[in-house]
Amino acid sequence: MFDLTALEDAARLVHAAMAPTPQIAWPLLAARTGCEAWVKHENHTPIGAYKARNGLVFIDALRRRRPELRGIVTATRGNHGQSLPFAARGTGLAVTVVVPQGNSVEKNAAMRAFGAELVEHGADFDEAYAHARHLSEERGLEMAPAFHPDLMRGAATYALELFRAQPDLDTVYVPIGMGSGICGLIRTRDLLGLRTKIVGVVSTEAPAMALSFAAGRVVTTETARTFADGMACRVPDPEAFAIIRAGADRIVRVTDDEVAAALRAYWTDTHNLAEGAGAAGLAALLQERERMRGKRVGLVLTGGNIDLPVARKVLAEG
């Protein structure tokens, strides 16, 4: 686990490539939720998601460890797969990204635009991940995992910005995919000695981490069918699970309908467009509105990379 010095070093690295993102308390969201809700706008990074930070820190550390390396491979539903080629630009490091069949058209286009070689394989993230491991062995590429201490340290830089700007938040809601975001929040809170409760959010259609949290052991699911693709994981990472189990207050499950309603609320109350996972924190807060009434709450809007046809459909349904 990294210490505060290592986290501050990561923040300097990130801020050399991008500006800190804002945290804003929107009055219409306050009226809707009944509390003072501070939105951490990770949709305002150069890739439209917090994982820009992960890639910058991971690639820098990897190049220091293995300067001779010429190529890496990873699997993703989109934002992780944008972060690595974004961070690797100009380094001579080739990035291969495996995505499942039927993945987001616009995220696929963005990954290619950042310079990745895109491979489509499998029915979901976990099948794509297995194929990425196969390509790693077949092509002699370094496997860039979905969860890693350097990815978590990158994600923790947004937590450092948020907690230093608003150190007296009662609770922060954050979606859970493979875990770098929530684990970075937990570690940063602990390093700063804060008492803020961290609440993870998963989809009812991809509840593996919630099931694991309740059981006290890693539990997998057969499917993860949610339009909030950033939460569509069915095999929790054991290292991430251990951190979440020790440091999260609770995990809230939200339906696709609740996520869609929260996405519309972000648009009407802030005129920010969130992707499904990005709206999940607000969906959970709205579900727990009575419990949180009058408190100071953080919401991590983790990204805004939603395909236009999906956004049009969700907004029109409102």
PDB file of C-alpha atoms in Angstrom:
ATOM      1  CA  MET A   1       0.000   0.000   0.000  1.00  0.00           C
ATOM      2  CA  PHE A   2       1.304   3.453  -0.891  1.00  0.00           C
ATOM      3  CA  ASP A   3       1.980   6.187   1.665  1.00  0.00           C
ATOM      4  CA  LEU A   4       1.080   9.887   1.490  1.00  0.00           C
ATOM      5  CA  THR A   5       4.415  10.836  -0.101  1.00  0.00           C
ATOM      6  CA  ALA A   6       3.862   8.327  -2.907  1.00  0.00           C
ATOM      7  CA  LEU A   7       0.322   9.636  -3.387  1.00  0.00           C
ATOM      8  CA  GLU A   8       1.493  13.240  -3.591  1.00  0.00           C
ATOM      9  CA  ASP A   9       4.161  12.179  -6.107  1.00  0.00           C
ATOM     10  CA  ALA A  10       1.378  10.580  -8.179  1.00  0.00           C
ATOM     11  CA  ALA A  11      -0.684  13.767  -7.963  1.00  0.00           C
ATOM     12  CA  ARG A  12       2.230  15.830  -9.315  1.00  0.00           C
ATOM     13  CA  LEU A  13       2.636  13.377 -12.184  1.00  0.00           C
ATOM     14  CA  VAL A  14      -1.074  13.536 -13.006  1.00  0.00           C
ATOM     15  CA  HIS A  15      -1.244  17.322 -12.749  1.00  0.00           C
ATOM     16  CA  ALA A  16       1.642  17.657 -15.197  1.00  0.00           C
ATOM     17  CA  ALA A  17      -0.655  16.071 -17.800  1.00  0.00           C
ATOM     18  CA  MET A  18      -4.086  17.392 -16.743  1.00  0.00           C
ATOM     19  CA  ALA A  19      -5.629  19.946 -14.426  1.00  0.00           C
ATOM     20  CA  PRO A  20      -7.313  18.911 -11.171  1.00  0.00           C
ATOM     21  CA  THR A  21     -11.019  18.331 -11.702  1.00  0.00           C
ATOM     22  CA  PRO A  22     -13.572  20.484  -9.865  1.00  0.00           C
ATOM     23  CA  GLN A  23     -15.855  19.490  -7.014  1.00  0.00           C
ATOM     24  CA  ILE A  24     -19.085  21.466  -7.132  1.00  0.00           C
ATOM     25  CA  ALA A  25     -22.103  21.622  -4.818  1.00  0.00           C
ATOM     26  CA  TRP A  26     -25.046  22.105  -7.193  1.00  0.00           C
ATOM     27  CA  PRO A  27     -28.117  23.757  -5.619  1.00  0.00           C
ATOM     28  CA  LEU A  28     -30.644  21.796  -7.685  1.00  0.00           C
ATOM     29  CA  LEU A  29     -29.016  18.546  -6.602  1.00  0.00           C
ATOM     30  CA  ALA A  30     -29.258  19.741  -3.002  1.00  0.00           C
ATOM     31  CA  ALA A  31     -32.974  20.335  -3.447  1.00  0.00           C
ATOM     32  CA  ARG A  32     -33.410  16.913  -5.069  1.00  0.00           C
ATOM     33  CA  THR A  33     -31.394  14.940  -2.495  1.00  0.00           C
ATOM     34  CA  GLY A  34     -32.101  16.906   0.679  1.00  0.00           C
ATOM     35  CA  CYS A  35     -28.412  17.230   1.477  1.00  0.00           C
ATOM     36  CA  GLU A  36     -25.318  19.217   0.501  1.00  0.00           C
ATOM     37  CA  ALA A  37     -24.050  17.115  -2.380  1.00  0.00           C
ATOM     38  CA  TRP A  38     -20.542  17.778  -3.740  1.00  0.00           C
ATOM     39  CA  VAL A  39     -19.968  16.284  -7.199  1.00  0.00           C
ATOM     40  CA  LYS A  40     -16.393  15.316  -8.077  1.00  0.00           C
ATOM     41  CA  HIS A  41     -16.368  15.868 -11.824  1.00  0.00           C
ATOM     42  CA  GLU A  42     -14.142  13.126 -13.187  1.00  0.00           C
ATOM     43  CA  ASN A  43     -16.037  13.481 -16.449  1.00  0.00           C
ATOM     44  CA  HIS A  44     -13.809  16.555 -16.989  1.00  0.00           C
ATOM     45  CA  THR A  45     -10.523  14.688 -17.620  1.00  0.00           C
ATOM     46  CA  PRO A  46      -8.842  14.391 -21.057  1.00  0.00           C
ATOM     47  CA  ILE A  47     -10.505  10.980 -21.601  1.00  0.00           C
ATOM     48  CA  GLY A  48     -13.799  11.901 -19.938  1.00  0.00           C
ATOM     49  CA  ALA A  49     -13.247   9.594 -16.944  1.00  0.00           C
ATOM     50  CA  TYR A  50     -11.144   9.279 -13.801  1.00  0.00           C
ATOM     51  CA  LYS A  51      -9.101   6.447 -15.264  1.00  0.00           C
ATOM     52  CA  ALA A  52      -6.922   8.951 -17.126  1.00  0.00           C
ATOM     53  CA  ARG A  53      -5.165   9.220 -13.751  1.00  0.00           C
ATOM     54  CA  ASN A  54      -4.742   5.448 -13.465  1.00  0.00           C
ATOM     55  CA  GLY A  55      -3.084   5.163 -16.842  1.00  0.00           C
ATOM     56  CA  LEU A  56      -0.654   8.008 -16.225  1.00  0.00           C
ATOM     57  CA  VAL A  57       0.602   6.545 -12.954  1.00  0.00           C
ATOM     58  CA  PHE A  58       0.628   2.933 -14.163  1.00  0.00           C
ATOM     59  CA  ILE A  59       2.520   3.638 -17.397  1.00  0.00           C
ATOM     60  CA  ASP A  60       5.079   5.862 -15.637  1.00  0.00           C
ATOM     61  CA  ALA A  61       5.792   3.193 -13.006  1.00  0.00           C
ATOM     62  CA  LEU A  62       5.897   0.412 -15.621  1.00  0.00           C
ATOM     63  CA  ARG A  63       8.404   2.273 -17.790  1.00  0.00           C
ATOM     64  CA  ARG A  64      10.616   2.869 -14.773  1.00  0.00           C
ATOM     65  CA  ARG A  65      10.515  -0.817 -13.836  1.00  0.00           C
ATOM     66  CA  ARG A  66      10.892  -2.146 -17.374  1.00  0.00           C
ATOM     67  CA  PRO A  67      12.404   0.483 -19.692  1.00  0.00           C
ATOM     68  CA  GLU A  68      13.056  -2.187 -22.349  1.00  0.00           C
ATOM     69  CA  LEU A  69       9.338  -3.044 -22.654  1.00  0.00           C
ATOM     70  CA  ARG A  70       7.783  -2.356 -26.056  1.00  0.00           C
ATOM     71  CA  GLY A  71       4.170  -3.508 -25.694  1.00  0.00           C
ATOM     72  CA  ILE A  72       1.331  -4.175 -23.254  1.00  0.00           C
ATOM     73  CA  VAL A  73      -2.116  -5.733 -23.504  1.00  0.00           C
ATOM     74  CA  THR A  74      -5.222  -5.225 -21.393  1.00  0.00           C
ATOM     75  CA  ALA A  75      -8.968  -5.820 -21.354  1.00  0.00           C
ATOM     76  CA  THR A  76     -11.670  -3.234 -20.792  1.00  0.00           C
ATOM     77  CA  ARG A  77     -15.202  -2.033 -21.401  1.00  0.00           C
ATOM     78  CA  GLY A  78     -13.747   1.358 -22.362  1.00  0.00           C
ATOM     79  CA  ASN A  79     -12.286   3.855 -19.897  1.00  0.00           C
ATOM     80  CA  HIS A  80      -9.325   1.765 -18.714  1.00  0.00           C
ATOM     81  CA  GLY A  81      -8.669   1.024 -22.384  1.00  0.00           C
ATOM     82  CA  GLN A  82      -8.537   4.735 -23.184  1.00  0.00           C
ATOM     83  CA  SER A  83      -6.319   5.585 -20.216  1.00  0.00           C
ATOM     84  CA  LEU A  84      -3.383   3.365 -21.207  1.00  0.00           C
ATOM     85  CA  PRO A  85      -2.871   4.544 -24.807  1.00  0.00           C
ATOM     86  CA  PHE A  86      -3.513   8.124 -23.615  1.00  0.00           C
ATOM     87  CA  ALA A  87      -0.695   7.764 -21.087  1.00  0.00           C
ATOM     88  CA  ALA A  88       1.588   5.841 -23.465  1.00  0.00           C
ATOM     89  CA  ARG A  89       1.529   8.427 -26.270  1.00  0.00           C
ATOM     90  CA  GLY A  90       5.056   9.471 -27.232  1.00  0.00           C
ATOM     91  CA  THR A  91       6.709   6.705 -25.199  1.00  0.00           C
ATOM     92  CA  GLY A  92       7.094   4.131 -27.968  1.00  0.00           C
ATOM     93  CA  LEU A  93       5.009   1.677 -25.937  1.00  0.00           C
ATOM     94  CA  ALA A  94       2.395  -0.153 -28.048  1.00  0.00           C
ATOM     95  CA  VAL A  95      -0.978  -0.819 -26.400  1.00  0.00           C
ATOM     96  CA  THR A  96      -3.324  -3.661 -27.384  1.00  0.00           C
ATOM     97  CA  VAL A  97      -6.818  -3.530 -25.900  1.00  0.00           C
ATOM     98  CA  VAL A  98      -9.300  -6.423 -25.858  1.00  0.00           C
ATOM     99  CA  VAL A  99     -12.996  -5.537 -25.605  1.00  0.00           C
ATOM    100  CA  PRO A 100     -16.035  -7.823 -25.639  1.00  0.00           C
ATOM    101  CA  GLN A 101     -18.170  -8.148 -28.756  1.00  0.00           C
ATOM    102  CA  GLY A 102     -20.846  -5.461 -28.911  1.00  0.00           C
ATOM    103  CA  ASN A 103     -18.843  -3.024 -26.771  1.00  0.00           C
ATOM    104  CA  SER A 104     -19.546   0.721 -26.832  1.00  0.00           C
ATOM    105  CA  VAL A 105     -19.008   1.980 -30.377  1.00  0.00           C
ATOM    106  CA  GLU A 106     -17.873   5.396 -29.212  1.00  0.00           C
ATOM    107  CA  LYS A 107     -15.497   4.062 -26.550  1.00  0.00           C
ATOM    108  CA  ASN A 108     -13.998   1.730 -29.157  1.00  0.00           C
ATOM    109  CA  ALA A 109     -13.471   4.690 -31.481  1.00  0.00           C
ATOM    110  CA  ALA A 110     -11.833   6.707 -28.699  1.00  0.00           C
ATOM    111  CA  MET A 111      -9.428   3.870 -27.847  1.00  0.00           C
ATOM    112  CA  ARG A 112      -8.344   3.629 -31.465  1.00  0.00           C
ATOM    113  CA  ALA A 113      -7.986   7.415 -31.667  1.00  0.00           C
ATOM    114  CA  PHE A 114      -5.612   7.366 -28.690  1.00  0.00           C
ATOM    115  CA  GLY A 115      -3.492   4.812 -30.577  1.00  0.00           C
ATOM    116  CA  ALA A 116      -4.590   1.414 -29.262  1.00  0.00           C
ATOM    117  CA  GLU A 117      -4.826  -1.736 -31.345  1.00  0.00           C
ATOM    118  CA  LEU A 118      -8.355  -2.949 -30.633  1.00  0.00           C
ATOM    119  CA  VAL A 119      -9.278  -6.649 -30.489  1.00  0.00           C
ATOM    120  CA  GLU A 120     -12.927  -7.681 -30.060  1.00  0.00           C
ATOM    121  CA  HIS A 121     -13.389 -11.008 -28.299  1.00  0.00           C
ATOM    122  CA  GLY A 122     -15.866 -12.676 -25.947  1.00  0.00           C
ATOM    123  CA  ALA A 123     -19.345 -12.016 -24.625  1.00  0.00           C
ATOM    124  CA  ASP A 124     -18.369  -9.885 -21.623  1.00  0.00           C
ATOM    125  CA  PHE A 125     -15.456  -8.257 -19.804  1.00  0.00           C
ATOM    126  CA  ASP A 126     -14.296 -11.444 -18.108  1.00  0.00           C
ATOM    127  CA  GLU A 127     -14.065 -13.364 -21.387  1.00  0.00           C
ATOM    128  CA  ALA A 128     -12.200 -10.434 -22.946  1.00  0.00           C
ATOM    129  CA  TYR A 129      -9.833 -10.437 -19.960  1.00  0.00           C
ATOM    130  CA  ALA A 130      -9.057 -14.142 -20.429  1.00  0.00           C
ATOM    131  CA  HIS A 131      -8.268 -13.510 -24.103  1.00  0.00           C
ATOM    132  CA  ALA A 132      -5.984 -10.613 -23.180  1.00  0.00           C
ATOM    133  CA  ARG A 133      -4.014 -13.003 -20.974  1.00  0.00           C
ATOM    134  CA  HIS A 134      -3.770 -15.402 -23.923  1.00  0.00           C
ATOM    135  CA  LEU A 135      -2.442 -12.609 -26.175  1.00  0.00           C
ATOM    136  CA  SER A 136       0.044 -11.640 -23.483  1.00  0.00           C
ATOM    137  CA  GLU A 137       1.594 -15.098 -23.662  1.00  0.00           C
ATOM    138  CA  GLU A 138       1.239 -15.493 -27.438  1.00  0.00           C
ATOM    139  CA  ARG A 139       2.761 -12.122 -28.347  1.00  0.00           C
ATOM    140  CA  GLY A 140       5.127 -11.646 -25.422  1.00  0.00           C
ATOM    141  CA  LEU A 141       3.280  -8.569 -24.147  1.00  0.00           C
ATOM    142  CA  GLU A 142       3.109  -7.300 -20.582  1.00  0.00           C
ATOM    143  CA  MET A 143      -0.368  -7.866 -19.147  1.00  0.00           C
ATOM    144  CA  ALA A 144      -1.852  -4.669 -17.723  1.00  0.00           C
ATOM    145  CA  PRO A 145      -4.381  -5.914 -15.147  1.00  0.00           C
ATOM    146  CA  ALA A 146      -7.761  -4.401 -14.344  1.00  0.00           C
ATOM    147  CA  PHE A 147      -6.679  -3.861 -10.732  1.00  0.00           C
ATOM    148  CA  HIS A 148      -3.142  -2.992  -9.627  1.00  0.00           C
ATOM    149  CA  PRO A 149      -1.578  -0.871  -6.845  1.00  0.00           C
ATOM    150  CA  ASP A 150      -0.385   1.717  -9.387  1.00  0.00           C
ATOM    151  CA  LEU A 151      -3.872   1.977 -10.917  1.00  0.00           C
ATOM    152  CA  MET A 152      -5.275   2.480  -7.417  1.00  0.00           C
ATOM    153  CA  ARG A 153      -2.640   5.128  -6.646  1.00  0.00           C
ATOM    154  CA  GLY A 154      -3.630   6.970  -9.819  1.00  0.00           C
ATOM    155  CA  ALA A 155      -7.308   6.878  -8.882  1.00  0.00           C
ATOM    156  CA  ALA A 156      -6.432   8.063  -5.378  1.00  0.00           C
ATOM    157  CA  THR A 157      -5.280  11.394  -6.782  1.00  0.00           C
ATOM    158  CA  TYR A 158      -8.911  12.423  -7.331  1.00  0.00           C
ATOM    159  CA  ALA A 159      -9.654  11.430  -3.743  1.00  0.00           C
ATOM    160  CA  LEU A 160      -6.760  13.607  -2.574  1.00  0.00           C
ATOM    161  CA  GLU A 161      -8.192  16.583  -4.475  1.00  0.00           C
ATOM    162  CA  LEU A 162     -11.695  15.962  -3.128  1.00  0.00           C
ATOM    163  CA  PHE A 163     -10.735  15.430   0.517  1.00  0.00           C
ATOM    164  CA  ARG A 164      -8.343  18.374   0.632  1.00  0.00           C
ATOM    165  CA  ALA A 165     -11.039  20.626  -0.813  1.00  0.00           C
ATOM    166  CA  GLN A 166     -13.855  19.169   1.335  1.00  0.00           C
ATOM    167  CA  PRO A 167     -12.339  17.320   4.329  1.00  0.00           C
ATOM    168  CA  ASP A 168     -15.534  17.175   6.404  1.00  0.00           C
ATOM    169  CA  LEU A 169     -17.775  15.104   4.127  1.00  0.00           C
ATOM    170  CA  ASP A 170     -19.943  12.654   6.031  1.00  0.00           C
ATOM    171  CA  THR A 171     -20.126  10.111   3.183  1.00  0.00           C
ATOM    172  CA  VAL A 172     -18.837   9.605  -0.348  1.00  0.00           C
ATOM    173  CA  TYR A 173     -20.716   7.419  -2.868  1.00  0.00           C
ATOM    174  CA  VAL A 174     -18.631   5.755  -5.588  1.00  0.00           C
ATOM    175  CA  PRO A 175     -19.419   3.052  -8.167  1.00  0.00           C
ATOM    176  CA  ILE A 176     -17.477  -0.207  -8.136  1.00  0.00           C
ATOM    177  CA  GLY A 177     -16.125  -1.846 -11.264  1.00  0.00           C
ATOM    178  CA  MET A 178     -12.841  -3.674 -10.671  1.00  0.00           C
ATOM    179  CA  GLY A 179     -12.160  -1.492  -7.638  1.00  0.00           C
ATOM    180  CA  SER A 180      -9.412   1.076  -8.263  1.00  0.00           C
ATOM    181  CA  GLY A 181     -11.678   4.070  -7.580  1.00  0.00           C
ATOM    182  CA  ILE A 182     -13.219   2.953  -4.304  1.00  0.00           C
ATOM    183  CA  CYS A 183      -9.933   1.487  -3.057  1.00  0.00           C
ATOM    184  CA  GLY A 184      -8.139   4.753  -3.827  1.00  0.00           C
ATOM    185  CA  LEU A 185     -10.794   6.645  -1.863  1.00  0.00           C
ATOM    186  CA  ILE A 186     -10.498   4.316   1.116  1.00  0.00           C
ATOM    187  CA  ARG A 187      -6.705   4.518   1.204  1.00  0.00           C
ATOM    188  CA  THR A 188      -6.652   8.317   0.849  1.00  0.00           C
ATOM    189  CA  ARG A 189      -9.250   8.782   3.579  1.00  0.00           C
ATOM    190  CA  ASP A 190      -7.159   6.644   5.887  1.00  0.00           C
ATOM    191  CA  LEU A 191      -3.899   8.419   5.028  1.00  0.00           C
ATOM    192  CA  LEU A 192      -5.513  11.796   5.808  1.00  0.00           C
ATOM    193  CA  GLY A 193      -7.035  10.510   9.053  1.00  0.00           C
ATOM    194  CA  LEU A 194     -10.600  11.392   8.062  1.00  0.00           C
ATOM    195  CA  ARG A 195     -13.817   9.801   9.345  1.00  0.00           C
ATOM    196  CA  THR A 196     -15.725   9.971   6.042  1.00  0.00           C
ATOM    197  CA  LYS A 197     -17.767   6.860   5.270  1.00  0.00           C
ATOM    198  CA  ILE A 198     -17.180   5.312   1.849  1.00  0.00           C
ATOM    199  CA  VAL A 199     -20.222   3.701   0.208  1.00  0.00           C
ATOM    200  CA  GLY A 200     -19.715   1.498  -2.822  1.00  0.00           C
ATOM    201  CA  VAL A 201     -22.395   1.184  -5.491  1.00  0.00           C
ATOM    202  CA  VAL A 202     -23.036  -1.795  -7.777  1.00  0.00           C
ATOM    203  CA  SER A 203     -25.735  -2.717 -10.257  1.00  0.00           C
ATOM    204  CA  THR A 204     -28.439  -5.169  -9.247  1.00  0.00           C
ATOM    205  CA  GLU A 205     -27.549  -6.881 -12.552  1.00  0.00           C
ATOM    206  CA  ALA A 206     -23.850  -7.149 -11.631  1.00  0.00           C
ATOM    207  CA  PRO A 207     -23.872  -7.644  -7.848  1.00  0.00           C
ATOM    208  CA  ALA A 208     -20.708  -9.742  -7.391  1.00  0.00           C
ATOM    209  CA  MET A 209     -18.931  -7.278  -5.095  1.00  0.00           C
ATOM    210  CA  ALA A 210     -22.070  -6.704  -2.999  1.00  0.00           C
ATOM    211  CA  LEU A 211     -22.539 -10.462  -2.640  1.00  0.00           C
ATOM    212  CA  SER A 212     -18.878 -10.816  -1.694  1.00  0.00           C
ATOM    213  CA  PHE A 213     -19.119  -7.990   0.855  1.00  0.00           C
ATOM    214  CA  ALA A 214     -22.126  -9.643   2.489  1.00  0.00           C
ATOM    215  CA  ALA A 215     -20.554 -13.126   2.482  1.00  0.00           C
ATOM    216  CA  GLY A 216     -17.101 -12.068   3.657  1.00  0.00           C
ATOM    217  CA  ARG A 217     -15.466 -13.898   0.746  1.00  0.00           C
ATOM    218  CA  VAL A 218     -15.179 -13.483  -3.018  1.00  0.00           C
ATOM    219  CA  VAL A 219     -18.419 -14.473  -4.763  1.00  0.00           C
ATOM    220  CA  THR A 220     -18.722 -14.540  -8.551  1.00  0.00           C
ATOM    221  CA  THR A 221     -21.814 -14.308 -10.752  1.00  0.00           C
ATOM    222  CA  GLU A 222     -22.664 -15.884 -14.093  1.00  0.00           C
ATOM    223  CA  THR A 223     -23.744 -12.670 -15.781  1.00  0.00           C
ATOM    224  CA  ALA A 224     -23.299  -8.893 -15.552  1.00  0.00           C
ATOM    225  CA  ARG A 225     -25.930  -7.470 -17.884  1.00  0.00           C
ATOM    226  CA  THR A 226     -26.302  -3.764 -17.180  1.00  0.00           C
ATOM    227  CA  PHE A 227     -26.137  -0.745 -19.455  1.00  0.00           C
ATOM    228  CA  ALA A 228     -23.822   0.797 -16.820  1.00  0.00           C
ATOM    229  CA  ASP A 229     -20.844  -0.987 -18.350  1.00  0.00           C
ATOM    230  CA  GLY A 230     -18.345   0.476 -15.872  1.00  0.00           C
ATOM    231  CA  MET A 231     -19.965  -1.724 -13.199  1.00  0.00           C
ATOM    232  CA  ALA A 232     -20.447  -4.805 -15.401  1.00  0.00           C
ATOM    233  CA  CYS A 233     -18.045  -7.141 -13.581  1.00  0.00           C
ATOM    234  CA  ARG A 234     -18.834 -10.647 -12.380  1.00  0.00           C
ATOM    235  CA  VAL A 235     -15.469 -11.765 -10.912  1.00  0.00           C
ATOM    236  CA  PRO A 236     -14.213  -9.479  -8.098  1.00  0.00           C
ATOM    237  CA  ASP A 237     -10.478  -8.976  -7.726  1.00  0.00           C
ATOM    238  CA  PRO A 238      -9.426 -10.553  -4.390  1.00  0.00           C
ATOM    239  CA  GLU A 239      -7.012  -7.736  -3.500  1.00  0.00           C
ATOM    240  CA  ALA A 240      -9.627  -5.078  -4.192  1.00  0.00           C
ATOM    241  CA  PHE A 241     -12.214  -7.047  -2.244  1.00  0.00           C
ATOM    242  CA  ALA A 242      -9.958  -7.182   0.818  1.00  0.00           C
ATOM    243  CA  ILE A 243      -9.543  -3.392   0.801  1.00  0.00           C
ATOM    244  CA  ILE A 244     -13.263  -2.784   0.265  1.00  0.00           C
ATOM    245  CA  ARG A 245     -14.273  -5.269   2.945  1.00  0.00           C
ATOM    246  CA  ALA A 246     -11.971  -3.573   5.467  1.00  0.00           C
ATOM    247  CA  GLY A 247     -12.693   0.038   4.575  1.00  0.00           C
ATOM    248  CA  ALA A 248     -16.157   0.502   3.030  1.00  0.00           C
ATOM    249  CA  ASP A 249     -19.155   1.294   5.211  1.00  0.00           C
ATOM    250  CA  ARG A 250     -21.652  -0.524   2.974  1.00  0.00           C
ATOM    251  CA  ILE A 251     -22.486  -1.375  -0.614  1.00  0.00           C
ATOM    252  CA  VAL A 252     -25.727  -0.218  -2.216  1.00  0.00           C
ATOM    253  CA  ARG A 253     -27.333  -1.998  -5.177  1.00  0.00           C
ATOM    254  CA  VAL A 254     -29.074   0.152  -7.787  1.00  0.00           C
ATOM    255  CA  THR A 255     -31.269  -0.889 -10.695  1.00  0.00           C
ATOM    256  CA  ASP A 256     -30.767   0.187 -14.285  1.00  0.00           C
ATOM    257  CA  ASP A 257     -33.953   2.263 -13.963  1.00  0.00           C
ATOM    258  CA  GLU A 258     -32.526   4.057 -10.906  1.00  0.00           C
ATOM    259  CA  VAL A 259     -29.264   4.715 -12.756  1.00  0.00           C
ATOM    260  CA  ALA A 260     -31.183   6.085 -15.742  1.00  0.00           C
ATOM    261  CA  ALA A 261     -33.189   8.392 -13.458  1.00  0.00           C
ATOM    262  CA  ALA A 262     -29.957   9.634 -11.862  1.00  0.00           C
ATOM    263  CA  LEU A 263     -28.428  10.223 -15.283  1.00  0.00           C
ATOM    264  CA  ARG A 264     -31.414  12.397 -16.168  1.00  0.00           C
ATOM    265  CA  ALA A 265     -31.106  14.200 -12.821  1.00  0.00           C
ATOM    266  CA  TYR A 266     -27.462  15.046 -13.522  1.00  0.00           C
ATOM    267  CA  TRP A 267     -28.474  16.467 -16.875  1.00  0.00           C
ATOM    268  CA  THR A 268     -31.358  18.574 -15.594  1.00  0.00           C
ATOM    269  CA  ASP A 269     -29.650  19.724 -12.375  1.00  0.00           C
ATOM    270  CA  THR A 270     -26.065  20.275 -13.616  1.00  0.00           C
ATOM    271  CA  HIS A 271     -26.155  19.920 -17.421  1.00  0.00           C
ATOM    272  CA  ASN A 272     -23.409  17.295 -17.183  1.00  0.00           C
ATOM    273  CA  LEU A 273     -23.887  14.068 -19.112  1.00  0.00           C
ATOM    274  CA  ALA A 274     -22.901  11.009 -17.072  1.00  0.00           C
ATOM    275  CA  GLU A 275     -22.310   7.461 -18.257  1.00  0.00           C
ATOM    276  CA  GLY A 276     -24.191   4.752 -16.395  1.00  0.00           C
ATOM    277  CA  ALA A 277     -21.524   4.047 -13.773  1.00  0.00           C
ATOM    278  CA  GLY A 278     -20.938   7.788 -13.417  1.00  0.00           C
ATOM    279  CA  ALA A 279     -24.563   8.283 -12.357  1.00  0.00           C
ATOM    280  CA  ALA A 280     -24.630   5.302  -9.979  1.00  0.00           C
ATOM    281  CA  GLY A 281     -23.508   7.241  -6.908  1.00  0.00           C
ATOM    282  CA  LEU A 282     -26.367   9.678  -7.289  1.00  0.00           C
ATOM    283  CA  ALA A 283     -28.762   6.765  -7.830  1.00  0.00           C
ATOM    284  CA  ALA A 284     -27.652   5.297  -4.500  1.00  0.00           C
ATOM    285  CA  LEU A 285     -27.957   8.636  -2.692  1.00  0.00           C
ATOM    286  CA  LEU A 286     -31.487   9.090  -4.027  1.00  0.00           C
ATOM    287  CA  GLN A 287     -32.307   5.580  -2.800  1.00  0.00           C
ATOM    288  CA  GLU A 288     -30.974   6.552   0.667  1.00  0.00           C
ATOM    289  CA  ARG A 289     -32.288  10.121   0.635  1.00  0.00           C
ATOM    290  CA  GLU A 290     -34.034   9.944   4.019  1.00  0.00           C
ATOM    291  CA  ARG A 291     -30.996   8.397   5.675  1.00  0.00           C
ATOM    292  CA  MET A 292     -28.690  11.125   4.337  1.00  0.00           C
ATOM    293  CA  ARG A 293     -30.976  14.157   4.743  1.00  0.00           C
ATOM    294  CA  GLY A 294     -29.088  17.259   5.903  1.00  0.00           C
ATOM    295  CA  LYS A 295     -25.611  15.708   5.598  1.00  0.00           C
ATOM    296  CA  ARG A 296     -22.586  16.723   3.508  1.00  0.00           C
ATOM    297  CA  VAL A 297     -22.109  14.098   0.816  1.00  0.00           C
ATOM    298  CA  GLY A 298     -19.622  13.479  -1.976  1.00  0.00           C
ATOM    299  CA  LEU A 299     -20.656  11.967  -5.321  1.00  0.00           C
ATOM    300  CA  VAL A 300     -17.977  10.726  -7.705  1.00  0.00           C
ATOM    301  CA  LEU A 301     -19.175  11.306 -11.255  1.00  0.00           C
ATOM    302  CA  THR A 302     -16.615   8.832 -12.532  1.00  0.00           C
ATOM    303  CA  GLY A 303     -17.112   9.441 -16.254  1.00  0.00           C
ATOM    304  CA  GLY A 304     -19.290  10.792 -19.013  1.00  0.00           C
ATOM    305  CA  ASN A 305     -18.515   8.384 -21.854  1.00  0.00           C
ATOM    306  CA  ILE A 306     -21.957   7.264 -22.920  1.00  0.00           C
ATOM    307  CA  ASP A 307     -22.835   6.489 -26.537  1.00  0.00           C
ATOM    308  CA  LEU A 308     -25.211   9.008 -28.140  1.00  0.00           C
ATOM    309  CA  PRO A 309     -27.984   6.484 -28.948  1.00  0.00           C
ATOM    310  CA  VAL A 310     -27.976   5.267 -25.329  1.00  0.00           C
ATOM    311  CA  ALA A 311     -27.966   8.805 -23.939  1.00  0.00           C
ATOM    312  CA  ARG A 312     -30.755   9.842 -26.279  1.00  0.00           C
ATOM    313  CA  LYS A 313     -32.889   6.870 -25.232  1.00  0.00           C
ATOM    314  CA  VAL A 314     -32.305   7.386 -21.479  1.00  0.00           C
ATOM    315  CA  LEU A 315     -32.986  11.115 -21.608  1.00  0.00           C
ATOM    316  CA  ALA A 316     -36.091  10.679 -23.764  1.00  0.00           C
ATOM    317  CA  GLU A 317     -37.558   8.095 -21.375  1.00  0.00           C
ATOM    318  CA  GLY A 318     -37.676  10.725 -18.648  1.00  0.00           C
TER     319      GLY A 318
END
